[in-house]
XYZ file of N, CA and C in Angstrom:
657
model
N 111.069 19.430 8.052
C 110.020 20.432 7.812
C 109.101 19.987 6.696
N 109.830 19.564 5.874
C 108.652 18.793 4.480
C 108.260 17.801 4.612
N 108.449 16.981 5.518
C 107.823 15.963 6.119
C 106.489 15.994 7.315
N 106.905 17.305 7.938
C 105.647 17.594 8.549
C 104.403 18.550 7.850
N 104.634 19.048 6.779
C 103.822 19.299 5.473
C 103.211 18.597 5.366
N 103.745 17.457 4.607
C 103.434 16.240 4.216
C 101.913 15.314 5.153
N 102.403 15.566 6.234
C 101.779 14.875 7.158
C 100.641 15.522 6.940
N 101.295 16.731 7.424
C 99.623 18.094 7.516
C 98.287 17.511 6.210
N 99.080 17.995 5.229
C 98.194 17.811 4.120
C 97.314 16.565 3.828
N 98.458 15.516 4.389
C 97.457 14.102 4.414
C 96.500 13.748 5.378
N 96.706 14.465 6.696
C 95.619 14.716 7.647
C 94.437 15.546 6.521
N 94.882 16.489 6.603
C 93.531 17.485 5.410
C 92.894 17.007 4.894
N 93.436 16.285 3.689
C 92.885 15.237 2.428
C 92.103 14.258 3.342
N 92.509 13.622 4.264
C 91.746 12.380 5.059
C 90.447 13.127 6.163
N 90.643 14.293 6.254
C 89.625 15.248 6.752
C 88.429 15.546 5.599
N 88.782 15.578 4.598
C 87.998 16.241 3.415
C 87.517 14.876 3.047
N 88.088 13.734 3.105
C 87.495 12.665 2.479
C 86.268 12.190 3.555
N 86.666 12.017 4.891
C 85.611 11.606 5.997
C 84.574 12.766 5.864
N 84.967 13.983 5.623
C 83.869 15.121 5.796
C 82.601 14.743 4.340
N 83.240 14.413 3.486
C 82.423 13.294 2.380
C 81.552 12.382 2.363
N 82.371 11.363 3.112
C 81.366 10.295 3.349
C 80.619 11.014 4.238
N 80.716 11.848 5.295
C 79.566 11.652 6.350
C 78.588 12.953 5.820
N 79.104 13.767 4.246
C 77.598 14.841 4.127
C 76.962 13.617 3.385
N 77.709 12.762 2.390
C 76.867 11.633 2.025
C 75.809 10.835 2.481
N 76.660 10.101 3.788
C 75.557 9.255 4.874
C 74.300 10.022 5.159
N 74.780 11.319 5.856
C 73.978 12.155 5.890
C 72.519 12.299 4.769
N 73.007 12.821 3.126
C 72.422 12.714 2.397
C 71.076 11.225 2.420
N 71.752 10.473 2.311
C 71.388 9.185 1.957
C 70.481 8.758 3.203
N 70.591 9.420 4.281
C 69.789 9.036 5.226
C 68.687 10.034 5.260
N 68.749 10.964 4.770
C 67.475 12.222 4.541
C 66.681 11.662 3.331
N 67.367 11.190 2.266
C 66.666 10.208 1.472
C 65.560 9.181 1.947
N 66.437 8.444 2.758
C 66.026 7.469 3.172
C 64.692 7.769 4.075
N 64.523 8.642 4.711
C 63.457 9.077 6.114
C 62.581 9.998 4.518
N 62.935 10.648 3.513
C 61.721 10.939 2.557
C 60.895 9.879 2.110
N 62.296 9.070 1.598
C 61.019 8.027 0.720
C 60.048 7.340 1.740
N 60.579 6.655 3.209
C 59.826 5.905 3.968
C 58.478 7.001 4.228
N 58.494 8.249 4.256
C 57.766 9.078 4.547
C 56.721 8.745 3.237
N 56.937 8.999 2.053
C 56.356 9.278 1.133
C 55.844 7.739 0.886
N 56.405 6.698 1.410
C 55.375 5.465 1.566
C 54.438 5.384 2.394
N 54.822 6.043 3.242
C 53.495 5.517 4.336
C 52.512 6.767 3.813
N 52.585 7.879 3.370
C 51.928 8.824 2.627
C 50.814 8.213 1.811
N 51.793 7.128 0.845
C 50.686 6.653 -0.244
C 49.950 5.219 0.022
N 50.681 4.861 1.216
C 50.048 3.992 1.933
C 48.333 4.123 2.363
N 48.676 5.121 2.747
C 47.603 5.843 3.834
C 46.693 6.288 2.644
N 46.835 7.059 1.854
C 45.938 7.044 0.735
C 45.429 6.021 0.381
N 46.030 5.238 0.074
C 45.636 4.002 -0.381
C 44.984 3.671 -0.110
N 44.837 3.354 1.501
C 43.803 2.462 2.735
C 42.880 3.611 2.811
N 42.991 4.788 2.713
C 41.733 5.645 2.466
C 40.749 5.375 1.369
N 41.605 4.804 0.193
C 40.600 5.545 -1.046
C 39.614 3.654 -0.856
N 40.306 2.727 -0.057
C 40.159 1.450 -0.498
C 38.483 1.702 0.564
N 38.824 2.240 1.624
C 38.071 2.386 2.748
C 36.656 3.285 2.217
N 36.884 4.557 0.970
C 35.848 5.010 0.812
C 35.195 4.364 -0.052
N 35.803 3.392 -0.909
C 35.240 2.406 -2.166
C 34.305 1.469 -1.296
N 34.914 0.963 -0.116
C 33.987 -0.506 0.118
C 32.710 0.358 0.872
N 32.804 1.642 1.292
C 31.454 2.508 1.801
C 30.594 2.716 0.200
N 31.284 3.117 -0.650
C 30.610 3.179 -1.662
C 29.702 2.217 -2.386
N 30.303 0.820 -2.361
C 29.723 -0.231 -2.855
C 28.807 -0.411 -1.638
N 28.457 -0.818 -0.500
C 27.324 -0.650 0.968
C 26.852 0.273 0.213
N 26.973 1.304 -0.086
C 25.708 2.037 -0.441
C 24.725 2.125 -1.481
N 25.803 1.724 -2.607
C 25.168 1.066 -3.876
C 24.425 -0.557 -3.729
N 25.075 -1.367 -2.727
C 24.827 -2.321 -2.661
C 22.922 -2.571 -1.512
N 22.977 -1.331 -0.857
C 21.742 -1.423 0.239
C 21.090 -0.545 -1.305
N 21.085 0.165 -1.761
C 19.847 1.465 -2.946
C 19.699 -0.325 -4.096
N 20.569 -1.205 -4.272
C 20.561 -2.756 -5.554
C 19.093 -3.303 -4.697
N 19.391 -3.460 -2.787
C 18.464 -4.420 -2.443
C 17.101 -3.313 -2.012
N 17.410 -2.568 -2.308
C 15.747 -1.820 -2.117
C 14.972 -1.537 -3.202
N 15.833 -1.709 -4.323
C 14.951 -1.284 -5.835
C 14.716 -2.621 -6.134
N 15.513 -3.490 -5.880
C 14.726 -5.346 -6.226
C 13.570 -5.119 -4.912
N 13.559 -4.634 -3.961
C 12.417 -5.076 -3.131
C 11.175 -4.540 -3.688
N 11.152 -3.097 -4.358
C 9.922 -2.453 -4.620
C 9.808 -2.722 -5.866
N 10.712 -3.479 -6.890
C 10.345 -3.924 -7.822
C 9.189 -4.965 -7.922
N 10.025 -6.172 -6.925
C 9.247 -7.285 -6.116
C 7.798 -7.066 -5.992
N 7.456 -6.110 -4.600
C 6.329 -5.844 -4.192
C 5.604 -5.181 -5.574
N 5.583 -4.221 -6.393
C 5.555 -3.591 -7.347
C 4.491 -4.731 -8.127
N 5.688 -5.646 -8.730
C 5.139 -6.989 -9.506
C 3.880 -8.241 -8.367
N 4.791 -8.086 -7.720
C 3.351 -9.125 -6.630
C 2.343 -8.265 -6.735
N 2.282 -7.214 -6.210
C 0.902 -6.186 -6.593
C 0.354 -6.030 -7.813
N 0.734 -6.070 -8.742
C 0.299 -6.152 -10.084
C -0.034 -7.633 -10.337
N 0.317 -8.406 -9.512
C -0.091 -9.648 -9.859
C -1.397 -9.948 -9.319
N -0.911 -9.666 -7.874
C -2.200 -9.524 -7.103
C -3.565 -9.023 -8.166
N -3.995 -7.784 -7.977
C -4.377 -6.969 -8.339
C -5.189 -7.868 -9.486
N -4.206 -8.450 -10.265
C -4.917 -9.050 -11.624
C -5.785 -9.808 -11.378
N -4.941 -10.718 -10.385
C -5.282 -12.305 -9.845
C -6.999 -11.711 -9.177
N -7.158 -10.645 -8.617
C -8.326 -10.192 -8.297
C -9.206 -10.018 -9.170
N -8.788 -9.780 -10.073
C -10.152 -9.135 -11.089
C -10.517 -9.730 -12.013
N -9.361 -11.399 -12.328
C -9.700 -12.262 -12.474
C -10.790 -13.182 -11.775
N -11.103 -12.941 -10.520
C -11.217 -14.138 -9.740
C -12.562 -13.246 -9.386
N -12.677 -11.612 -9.093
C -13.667 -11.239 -8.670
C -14.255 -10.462 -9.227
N -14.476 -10.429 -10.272
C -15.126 -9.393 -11.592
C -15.806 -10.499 -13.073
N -16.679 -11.109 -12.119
C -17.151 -11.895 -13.091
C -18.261 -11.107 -14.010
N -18.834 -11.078 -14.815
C -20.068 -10.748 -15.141
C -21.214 -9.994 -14.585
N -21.569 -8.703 -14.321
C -22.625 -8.454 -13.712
C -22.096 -7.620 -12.269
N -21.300 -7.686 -11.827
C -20.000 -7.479 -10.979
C -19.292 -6.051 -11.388
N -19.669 -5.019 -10.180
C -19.165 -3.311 -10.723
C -18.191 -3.576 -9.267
N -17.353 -2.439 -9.039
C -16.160 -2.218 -8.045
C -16.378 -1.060 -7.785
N -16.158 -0.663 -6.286
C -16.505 0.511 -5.367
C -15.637 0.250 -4.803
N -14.680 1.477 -4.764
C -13.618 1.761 -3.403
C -12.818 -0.179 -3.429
N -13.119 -0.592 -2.546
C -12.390 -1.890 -1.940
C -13.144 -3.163 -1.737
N -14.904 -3.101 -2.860
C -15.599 -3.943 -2.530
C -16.225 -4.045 -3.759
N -17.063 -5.283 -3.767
C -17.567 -5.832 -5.321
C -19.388 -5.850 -5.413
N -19.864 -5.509 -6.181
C -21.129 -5.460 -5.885
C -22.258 -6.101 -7.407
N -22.855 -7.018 -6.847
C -23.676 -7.809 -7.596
C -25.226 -6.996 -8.218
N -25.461 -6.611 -9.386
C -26.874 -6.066 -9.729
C -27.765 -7.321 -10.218
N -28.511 -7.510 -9.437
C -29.165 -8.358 -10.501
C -30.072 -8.164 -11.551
N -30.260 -8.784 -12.407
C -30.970 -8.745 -13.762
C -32.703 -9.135 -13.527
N -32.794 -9.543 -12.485
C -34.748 -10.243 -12.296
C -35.225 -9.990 -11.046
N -36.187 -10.324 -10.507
C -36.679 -9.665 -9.117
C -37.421 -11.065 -8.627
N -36.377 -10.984 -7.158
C -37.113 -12.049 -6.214
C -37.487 -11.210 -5.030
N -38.536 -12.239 -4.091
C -38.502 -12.192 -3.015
C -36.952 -11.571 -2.104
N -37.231 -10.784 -0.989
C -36.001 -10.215 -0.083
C -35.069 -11.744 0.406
N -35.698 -12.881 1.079
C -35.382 -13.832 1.382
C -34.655 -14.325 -0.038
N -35.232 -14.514 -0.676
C -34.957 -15.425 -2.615
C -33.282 -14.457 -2.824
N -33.617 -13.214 -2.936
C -32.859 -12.385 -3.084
C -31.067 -12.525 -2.020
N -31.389 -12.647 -1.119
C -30.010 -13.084 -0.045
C -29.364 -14.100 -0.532
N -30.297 -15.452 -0.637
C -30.165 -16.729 -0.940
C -29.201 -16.883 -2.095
N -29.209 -15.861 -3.094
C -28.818 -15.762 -4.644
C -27.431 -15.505 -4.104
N -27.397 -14.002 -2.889
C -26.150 -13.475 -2.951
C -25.307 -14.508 -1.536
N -25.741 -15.673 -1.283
C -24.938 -16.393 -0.757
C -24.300 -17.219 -1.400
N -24.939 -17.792 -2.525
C -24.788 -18.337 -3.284
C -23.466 -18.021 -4.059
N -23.125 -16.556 -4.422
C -22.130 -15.969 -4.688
C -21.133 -15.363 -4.504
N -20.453 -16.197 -2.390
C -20.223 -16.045 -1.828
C -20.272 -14.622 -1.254
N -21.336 -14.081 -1.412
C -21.380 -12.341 -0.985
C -22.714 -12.128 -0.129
N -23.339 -11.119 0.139
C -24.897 -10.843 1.364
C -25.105 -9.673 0.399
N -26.618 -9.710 1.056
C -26.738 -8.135 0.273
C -26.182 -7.377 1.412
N -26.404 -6.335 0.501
C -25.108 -4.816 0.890
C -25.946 -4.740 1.728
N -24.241 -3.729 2.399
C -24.574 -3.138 3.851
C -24.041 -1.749 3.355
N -25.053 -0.897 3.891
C -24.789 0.737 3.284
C -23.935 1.411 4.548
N -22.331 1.998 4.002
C -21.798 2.605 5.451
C -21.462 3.911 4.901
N -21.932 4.461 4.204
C -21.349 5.830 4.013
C -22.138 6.432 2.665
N -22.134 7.853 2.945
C -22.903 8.779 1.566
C -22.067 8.212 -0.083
N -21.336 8.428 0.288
C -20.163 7.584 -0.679
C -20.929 6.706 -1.596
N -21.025 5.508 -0.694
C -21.271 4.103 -0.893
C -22.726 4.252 -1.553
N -23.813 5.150 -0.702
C -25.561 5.308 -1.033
C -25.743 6.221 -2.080
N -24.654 6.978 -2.395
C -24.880 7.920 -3.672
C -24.241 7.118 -4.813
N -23.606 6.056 -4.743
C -22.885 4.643 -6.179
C -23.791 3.827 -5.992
N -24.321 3.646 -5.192
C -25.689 2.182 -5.457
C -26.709 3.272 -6.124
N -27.051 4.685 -5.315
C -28.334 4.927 -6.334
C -28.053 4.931 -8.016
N -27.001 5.763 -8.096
C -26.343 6.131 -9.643
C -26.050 4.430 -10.476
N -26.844 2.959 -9.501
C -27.354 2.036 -10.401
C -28.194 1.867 -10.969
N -29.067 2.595 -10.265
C -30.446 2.843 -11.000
C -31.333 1.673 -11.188
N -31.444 0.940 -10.199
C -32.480 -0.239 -9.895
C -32.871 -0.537 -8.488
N -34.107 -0.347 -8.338
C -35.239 -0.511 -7.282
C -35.268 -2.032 -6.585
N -33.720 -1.527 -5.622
C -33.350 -2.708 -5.416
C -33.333 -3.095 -3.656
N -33.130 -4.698 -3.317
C -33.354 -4.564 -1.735
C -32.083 -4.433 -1.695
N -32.148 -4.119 -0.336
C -30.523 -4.169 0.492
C -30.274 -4.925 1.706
N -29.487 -5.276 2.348
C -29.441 -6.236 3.875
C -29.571 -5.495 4.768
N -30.994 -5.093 5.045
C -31.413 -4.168 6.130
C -33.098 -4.943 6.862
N -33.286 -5.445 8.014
C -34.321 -6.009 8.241
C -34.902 -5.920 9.507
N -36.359 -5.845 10.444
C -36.269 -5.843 11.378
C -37.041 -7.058 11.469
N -37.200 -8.205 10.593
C -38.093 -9.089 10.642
C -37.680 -10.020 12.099
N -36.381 -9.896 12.733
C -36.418 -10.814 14.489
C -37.147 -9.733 15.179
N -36.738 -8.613 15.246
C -37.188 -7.672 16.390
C -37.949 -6.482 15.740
N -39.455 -6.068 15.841
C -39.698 -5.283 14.937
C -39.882 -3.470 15.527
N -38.723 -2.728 14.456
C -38.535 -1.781 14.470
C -37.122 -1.527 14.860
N -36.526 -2.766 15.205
C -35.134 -3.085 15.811
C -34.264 -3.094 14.211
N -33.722 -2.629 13.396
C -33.632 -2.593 12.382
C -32.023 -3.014 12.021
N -31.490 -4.184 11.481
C -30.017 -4.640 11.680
C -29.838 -4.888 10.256
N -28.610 -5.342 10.199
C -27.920 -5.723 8.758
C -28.009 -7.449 8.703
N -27.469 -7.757 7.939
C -27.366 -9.136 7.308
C -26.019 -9.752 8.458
N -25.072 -8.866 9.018
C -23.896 -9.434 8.960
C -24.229 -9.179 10.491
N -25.328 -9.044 11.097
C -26.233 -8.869 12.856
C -25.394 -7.438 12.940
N -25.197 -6.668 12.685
C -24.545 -5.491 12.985
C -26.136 -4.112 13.178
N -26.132 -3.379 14.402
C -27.352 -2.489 14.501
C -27.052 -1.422 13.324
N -28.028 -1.174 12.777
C -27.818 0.370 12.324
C -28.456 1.367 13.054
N -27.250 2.402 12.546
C -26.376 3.212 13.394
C -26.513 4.574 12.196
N -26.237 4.505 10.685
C -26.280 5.446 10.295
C -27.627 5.013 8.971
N -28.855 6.023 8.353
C -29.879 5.390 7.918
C -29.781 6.562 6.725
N -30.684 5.788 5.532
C -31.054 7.375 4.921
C -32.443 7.356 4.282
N -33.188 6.773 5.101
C -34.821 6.624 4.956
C -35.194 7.869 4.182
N -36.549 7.320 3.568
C -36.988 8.454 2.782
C -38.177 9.260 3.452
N -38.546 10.552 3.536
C -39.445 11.064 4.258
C -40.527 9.944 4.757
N -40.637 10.491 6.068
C -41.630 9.301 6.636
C -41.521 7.735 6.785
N -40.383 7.722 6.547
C -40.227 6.055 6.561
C -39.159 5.707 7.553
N -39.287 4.489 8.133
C -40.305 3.962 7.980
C -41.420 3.839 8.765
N -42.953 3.089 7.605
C -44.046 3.410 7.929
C -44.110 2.219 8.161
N -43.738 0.884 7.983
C -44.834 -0.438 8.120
C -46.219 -0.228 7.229
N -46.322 -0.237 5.982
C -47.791 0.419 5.763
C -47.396 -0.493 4.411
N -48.310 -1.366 4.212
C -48.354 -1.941 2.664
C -49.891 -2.331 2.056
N -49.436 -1.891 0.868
C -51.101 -1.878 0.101
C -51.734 -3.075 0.135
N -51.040 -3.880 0.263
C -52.042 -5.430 0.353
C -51.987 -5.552 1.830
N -53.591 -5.303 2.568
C -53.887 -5.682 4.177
C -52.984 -6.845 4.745
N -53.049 -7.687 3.679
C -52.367 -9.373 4.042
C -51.032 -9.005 5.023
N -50.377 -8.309 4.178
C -48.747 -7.842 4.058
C -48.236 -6.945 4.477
N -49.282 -6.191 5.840
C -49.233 -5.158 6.290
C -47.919 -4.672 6.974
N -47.107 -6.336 7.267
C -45.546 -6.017 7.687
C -44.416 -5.581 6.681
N -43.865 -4.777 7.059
C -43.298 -4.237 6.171
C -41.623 -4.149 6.680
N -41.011 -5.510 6.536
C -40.052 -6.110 7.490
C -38.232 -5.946 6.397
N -38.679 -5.496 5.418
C -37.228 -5.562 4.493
C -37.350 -4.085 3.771
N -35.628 -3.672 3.648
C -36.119 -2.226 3.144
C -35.429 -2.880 1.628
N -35.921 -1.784 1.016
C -35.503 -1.402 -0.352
C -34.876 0.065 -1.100
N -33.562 0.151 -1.665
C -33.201 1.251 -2.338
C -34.095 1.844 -3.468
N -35.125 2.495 -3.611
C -35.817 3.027 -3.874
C -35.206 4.351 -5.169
N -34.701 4.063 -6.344
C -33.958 4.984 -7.544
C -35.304 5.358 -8.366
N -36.267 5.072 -8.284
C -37.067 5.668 -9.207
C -37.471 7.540 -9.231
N -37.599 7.420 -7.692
C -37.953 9.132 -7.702
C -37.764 10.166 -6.954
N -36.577 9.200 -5.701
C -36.459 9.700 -5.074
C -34.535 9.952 -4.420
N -34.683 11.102 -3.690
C -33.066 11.925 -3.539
C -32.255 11.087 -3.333
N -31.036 10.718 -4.091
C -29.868 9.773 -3.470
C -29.708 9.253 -2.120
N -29.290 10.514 -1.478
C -29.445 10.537 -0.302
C -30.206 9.871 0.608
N -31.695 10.184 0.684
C -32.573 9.963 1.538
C -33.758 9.031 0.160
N -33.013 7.766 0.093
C -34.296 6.851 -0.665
C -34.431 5.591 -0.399
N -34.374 5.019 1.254
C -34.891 3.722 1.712
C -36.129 3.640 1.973
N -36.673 2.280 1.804
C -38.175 2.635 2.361
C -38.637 0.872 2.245
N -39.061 1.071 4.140
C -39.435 -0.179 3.996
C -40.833 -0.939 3.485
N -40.098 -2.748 3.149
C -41.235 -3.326 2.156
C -41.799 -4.315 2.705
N -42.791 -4.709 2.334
C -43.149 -6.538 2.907
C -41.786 -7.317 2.488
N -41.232 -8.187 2.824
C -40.091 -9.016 2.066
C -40.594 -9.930 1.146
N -42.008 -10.123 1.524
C -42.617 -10.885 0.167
C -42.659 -10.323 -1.447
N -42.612 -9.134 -1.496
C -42.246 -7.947 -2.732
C -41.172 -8.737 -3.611
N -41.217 -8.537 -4.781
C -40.005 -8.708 -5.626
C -39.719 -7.872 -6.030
N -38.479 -8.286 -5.726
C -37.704 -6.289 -6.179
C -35.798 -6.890 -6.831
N -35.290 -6.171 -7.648
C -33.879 -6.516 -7.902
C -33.448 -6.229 -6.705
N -32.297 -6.444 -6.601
C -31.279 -6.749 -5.726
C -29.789 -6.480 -5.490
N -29.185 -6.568 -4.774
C -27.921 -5.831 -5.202
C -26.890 -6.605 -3.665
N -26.244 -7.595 -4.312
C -25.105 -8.249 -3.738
C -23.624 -7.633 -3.404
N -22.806 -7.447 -2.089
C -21.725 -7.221 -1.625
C -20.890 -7.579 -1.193
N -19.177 -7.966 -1.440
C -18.446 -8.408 -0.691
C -16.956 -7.869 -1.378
N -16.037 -8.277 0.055
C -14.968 -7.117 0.016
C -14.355 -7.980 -0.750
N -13.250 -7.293 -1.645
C -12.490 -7.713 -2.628
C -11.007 -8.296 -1.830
């Protein structure tokens, strides 16, 4: 009878010991499936935060190459720009809008007068806008311009063969009418600032006339 006690109890004890190891294993394997969990967790963060950094730098890196570009252009334009007003603002030389314009100081012939402004790689002006005919008058010199019908008369063109199209003659003009009989053609016009409206102050001359002058070309 105390021998099968015996037995009993050591079955028990060897029950209680296996029931041990296996809440252990158990344990140790719930461990085991956390931590692998909690790696691939910070894994995954990881490759996230790495993934929003290299978007971050692309974006910093495209805003680096667009502020060197408009820096770039920025400075070439300012260079430009200089390099212009170096090269086209000599002496005597005023600036309108996008073009350069020559006054001269003495009075030739209409022909004499072109000749000068070829010379300076420019023509006399060509008038295209109220703009443009209200800044030449506000020069205030009784000057010619590249307006002529001396090929075709009454056919009235520019320097650069272009027809005109828009005019701002002064009442009655033009007349063809000149005080010397000789010179009765009256084949070149002239900007006319002495007395008459911005607006409306061409008026044609003999081209034999000396009159100042006034040279144009685009910048």
């Amino acid at each position: 009878m105390e021998s099968h006690i015996r037995t009993a109890d050591y079955v028990n004890k060897q029950m209680i010991e296996l029931n041990k190891v296996n809440e252990e294993n158990q344990n140790r394997a719930t461990r085991s499936v956390k931590t692998e969990t909690h790696l691939s967790d910070g894994r995954l963060r990881l490759y996230r935060l790495a993934a929003v950094c290299f978007g971050v730098l692309c974006v910093l890196q495209v805003i680096l190459n667009i502020s060197l570009r408009l820096t770039c252009y920025n400075t070439m334009t300012e260079e430009r720009d200089q390099l212009q007003t170096k090269q086209t603002c000599p002496e005597g030389w005023q600036k309108f809008n996008s073009r350069w314009y020559f006054i001269s100081t003495e009075t030739k012939t209409w022909e004499e007068s072109r000749d000068d402004c070829v010379k300076r790689g420019a023509d006399l002006v060509i008038i295209n806008s109220n703009m443009e005919q209200e800044f030449l008058f506000g020069l205030n010199k009784r000057a010619w311009i590249g307006l002529t019908d001396s090929v075709t008369e009454e056919t009235w063109k520019w320097v650069d063969g272009t027809s005109l199209t828009t005019s701002y003659w002064y009442t009655l003009q033009p007349d063809n009418y000149g005080a010397n009989p000789a010179n009765r053609e009256e084949d070149c016009v002239e900007l006319n600032t002495e007395s008459w409206y911005p607006v409306k102050a061409w008026n044609d001359l003999s081209c034999l006339n000396n009159r100042y002058w006034i040279c144009e070309k685009v910048v």
